[in-house]
PDB file of C-alpha atoms in Angstrom:
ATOM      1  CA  UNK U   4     -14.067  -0.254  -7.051  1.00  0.00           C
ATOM      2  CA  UNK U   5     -14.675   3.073  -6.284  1.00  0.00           C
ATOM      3  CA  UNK U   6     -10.771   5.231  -7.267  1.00  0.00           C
ATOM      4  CA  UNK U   7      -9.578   7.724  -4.828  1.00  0.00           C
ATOM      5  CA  UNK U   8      -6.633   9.029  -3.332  1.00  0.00           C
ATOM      6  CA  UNK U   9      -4.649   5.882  -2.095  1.00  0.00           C
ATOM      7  CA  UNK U  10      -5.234   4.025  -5.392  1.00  0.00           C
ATOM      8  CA  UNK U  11      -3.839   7.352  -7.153  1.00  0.00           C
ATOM      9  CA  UNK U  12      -1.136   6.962  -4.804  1.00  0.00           C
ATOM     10  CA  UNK U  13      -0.035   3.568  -5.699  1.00  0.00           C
ATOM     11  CA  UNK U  14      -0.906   4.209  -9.715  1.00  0.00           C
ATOM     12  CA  UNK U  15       1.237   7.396  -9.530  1.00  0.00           C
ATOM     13  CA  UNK U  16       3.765   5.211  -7.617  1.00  0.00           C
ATOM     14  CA  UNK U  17       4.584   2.240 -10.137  1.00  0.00           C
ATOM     15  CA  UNK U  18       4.669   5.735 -13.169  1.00  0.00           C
ATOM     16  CA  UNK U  19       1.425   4.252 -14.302  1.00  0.00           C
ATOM     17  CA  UNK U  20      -1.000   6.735 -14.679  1.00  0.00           C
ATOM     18  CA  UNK U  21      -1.660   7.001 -17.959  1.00  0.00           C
ATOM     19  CA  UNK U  22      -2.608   3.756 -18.430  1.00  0.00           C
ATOM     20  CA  UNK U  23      -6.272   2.682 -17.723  1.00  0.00           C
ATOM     21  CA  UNK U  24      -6.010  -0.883 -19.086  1.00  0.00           C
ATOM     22  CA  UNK U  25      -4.128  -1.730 -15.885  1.00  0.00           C
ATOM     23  CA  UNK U  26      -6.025  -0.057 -12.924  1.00  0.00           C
ATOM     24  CA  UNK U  27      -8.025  -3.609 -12.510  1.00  0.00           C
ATOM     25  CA  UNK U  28      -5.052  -5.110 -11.372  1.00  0.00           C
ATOM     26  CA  UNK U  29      -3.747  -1.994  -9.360  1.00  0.00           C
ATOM     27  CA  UNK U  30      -7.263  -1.721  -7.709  1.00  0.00           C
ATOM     28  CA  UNK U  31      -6.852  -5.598  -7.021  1.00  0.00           C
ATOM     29  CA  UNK U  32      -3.078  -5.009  -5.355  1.00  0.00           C
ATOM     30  CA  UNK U  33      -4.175  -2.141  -2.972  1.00  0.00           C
ATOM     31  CA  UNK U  34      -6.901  -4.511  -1.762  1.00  0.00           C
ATOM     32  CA  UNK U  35      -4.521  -7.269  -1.184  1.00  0.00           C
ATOM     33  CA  UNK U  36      -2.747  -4.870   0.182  1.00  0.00           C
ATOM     34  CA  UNK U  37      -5.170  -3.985   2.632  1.00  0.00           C
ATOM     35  CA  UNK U  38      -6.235  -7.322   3.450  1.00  0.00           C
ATOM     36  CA  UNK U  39      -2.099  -8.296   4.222  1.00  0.00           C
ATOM     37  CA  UNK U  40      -2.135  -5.093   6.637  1.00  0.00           C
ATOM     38  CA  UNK U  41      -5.892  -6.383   8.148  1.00  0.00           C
ATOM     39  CA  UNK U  42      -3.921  -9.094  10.354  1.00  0.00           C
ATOM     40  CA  UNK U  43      -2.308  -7.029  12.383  1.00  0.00           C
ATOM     41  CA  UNK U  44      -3.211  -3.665  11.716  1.00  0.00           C
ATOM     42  CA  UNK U  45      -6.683  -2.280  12.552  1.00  0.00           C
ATOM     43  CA  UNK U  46      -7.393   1.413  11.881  1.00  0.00           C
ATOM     44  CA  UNK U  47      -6.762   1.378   7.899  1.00  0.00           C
ATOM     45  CA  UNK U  48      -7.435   4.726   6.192  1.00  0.00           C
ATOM     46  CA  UNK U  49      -7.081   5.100   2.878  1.00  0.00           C
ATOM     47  CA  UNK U  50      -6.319   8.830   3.370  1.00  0.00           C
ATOM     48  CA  UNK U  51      -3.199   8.005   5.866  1.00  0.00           C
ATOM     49  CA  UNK U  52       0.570   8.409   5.129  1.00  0.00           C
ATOM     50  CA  UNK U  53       1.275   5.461   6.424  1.00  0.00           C
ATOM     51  CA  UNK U  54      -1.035   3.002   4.743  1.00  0.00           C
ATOM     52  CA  UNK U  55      -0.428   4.657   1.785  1.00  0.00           C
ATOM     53  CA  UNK U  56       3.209   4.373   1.969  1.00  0.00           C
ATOM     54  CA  UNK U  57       2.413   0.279   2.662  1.00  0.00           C
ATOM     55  CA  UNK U  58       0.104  -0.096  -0.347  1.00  0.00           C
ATOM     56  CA  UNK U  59       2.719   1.662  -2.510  1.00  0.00           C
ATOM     57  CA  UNK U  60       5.398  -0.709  -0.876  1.00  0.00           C
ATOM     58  CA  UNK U  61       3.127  -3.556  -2.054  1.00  0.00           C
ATOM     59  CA  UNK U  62       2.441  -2.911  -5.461  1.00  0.00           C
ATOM     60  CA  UNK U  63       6.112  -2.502  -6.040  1.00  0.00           C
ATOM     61  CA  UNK U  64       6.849  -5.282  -4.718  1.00  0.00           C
ATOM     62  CA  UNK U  65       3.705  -7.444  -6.466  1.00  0.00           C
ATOM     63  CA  UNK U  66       3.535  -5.131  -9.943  1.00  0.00           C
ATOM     64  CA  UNK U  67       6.522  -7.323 -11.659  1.00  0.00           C
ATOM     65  CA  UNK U  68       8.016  -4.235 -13.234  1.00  0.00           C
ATOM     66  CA  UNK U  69      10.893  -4.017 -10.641  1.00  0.00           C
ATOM     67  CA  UNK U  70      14.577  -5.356 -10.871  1.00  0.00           C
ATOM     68  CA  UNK U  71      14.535  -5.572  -6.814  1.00  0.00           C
ATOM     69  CA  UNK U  72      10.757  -6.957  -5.638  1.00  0.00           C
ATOM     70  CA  UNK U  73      12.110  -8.538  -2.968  1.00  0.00           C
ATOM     71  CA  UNK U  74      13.706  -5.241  -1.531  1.00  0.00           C
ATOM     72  CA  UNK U  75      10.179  -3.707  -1.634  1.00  0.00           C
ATOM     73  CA  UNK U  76       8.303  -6.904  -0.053  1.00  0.00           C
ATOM     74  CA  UNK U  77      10.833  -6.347   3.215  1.00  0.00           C
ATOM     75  CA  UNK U  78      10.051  -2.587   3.372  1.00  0.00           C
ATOM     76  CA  UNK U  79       6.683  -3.552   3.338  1.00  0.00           C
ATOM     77  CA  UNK U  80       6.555  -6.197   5.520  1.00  0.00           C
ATOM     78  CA  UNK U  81       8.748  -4.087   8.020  1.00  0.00           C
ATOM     79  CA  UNK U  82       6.110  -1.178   7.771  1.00  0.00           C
ATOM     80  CA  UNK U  83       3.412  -3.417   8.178  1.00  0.00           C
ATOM     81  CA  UNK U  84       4.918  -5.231  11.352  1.00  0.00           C
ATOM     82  CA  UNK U  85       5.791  -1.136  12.725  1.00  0.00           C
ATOM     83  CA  UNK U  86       1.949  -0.398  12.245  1.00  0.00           C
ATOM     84  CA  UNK U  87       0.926  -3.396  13.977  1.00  0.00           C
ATOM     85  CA  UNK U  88       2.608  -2.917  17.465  1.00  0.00           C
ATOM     86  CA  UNK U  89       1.960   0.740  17.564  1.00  0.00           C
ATOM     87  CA  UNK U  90      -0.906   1.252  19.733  1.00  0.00           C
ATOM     88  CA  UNK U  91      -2.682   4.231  16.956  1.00  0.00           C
ATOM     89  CA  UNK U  92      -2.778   1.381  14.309  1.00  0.00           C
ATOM     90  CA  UNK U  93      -3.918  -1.860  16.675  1.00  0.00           C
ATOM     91  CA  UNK U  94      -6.822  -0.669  18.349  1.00  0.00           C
ATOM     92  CA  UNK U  95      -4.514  -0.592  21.517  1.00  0.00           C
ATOM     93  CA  UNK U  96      -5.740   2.616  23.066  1.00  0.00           C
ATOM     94  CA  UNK U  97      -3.282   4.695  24.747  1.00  0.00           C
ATOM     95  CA  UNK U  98       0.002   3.694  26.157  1.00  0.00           C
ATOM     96  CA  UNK U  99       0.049   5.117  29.471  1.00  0.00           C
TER      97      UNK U  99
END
């Protein structure tokens, strides 16, 4: 998989970044990551704020290193569900 921004992002994120033995597994959580936002959510850029801020959300919450995983699945999920109804994000069009 091809590294760029987001997955720096998310790497950066869970303090990982010297560490190369892991990035399989990081590569594999911003795709399931992706995929989780795919449901609802249909414009996914790897270079926006937003998904990035869901991807990081996701690895916290999926990486095991965290005392509170839970804490980061509901931000996550909460960000995800946000993305979803707003019309930029769900191939909605405009609102008016």
């Amino acid at each position: 998989m091809e590294q760029n921004q987001l997955f720096d992002a998310v790497k950066l994120a869970l303090k990982k970044t010297r560490v190369t033995s892991l990035d399989g597994e990081i590569e594999r959580l911003v795709a399931a990551a992706k995929a989780d936002l795919a449901a609802g959510v249909c414009k996914i850029e790897d270079d926006d704020e937003n998904i990035k801020q869901a991807c990081v959300l996701y690895a916290k919450a999926n990486f095991g290193e965290t005392e509170t995983p839970e804490r980061y699945a509901a931000c996550f999920e909460a960000l995800r569900d946000r993305l979803a109804l707003n019309s930029d994000y769900n191939g909605g069009g405009n609102n008016g």
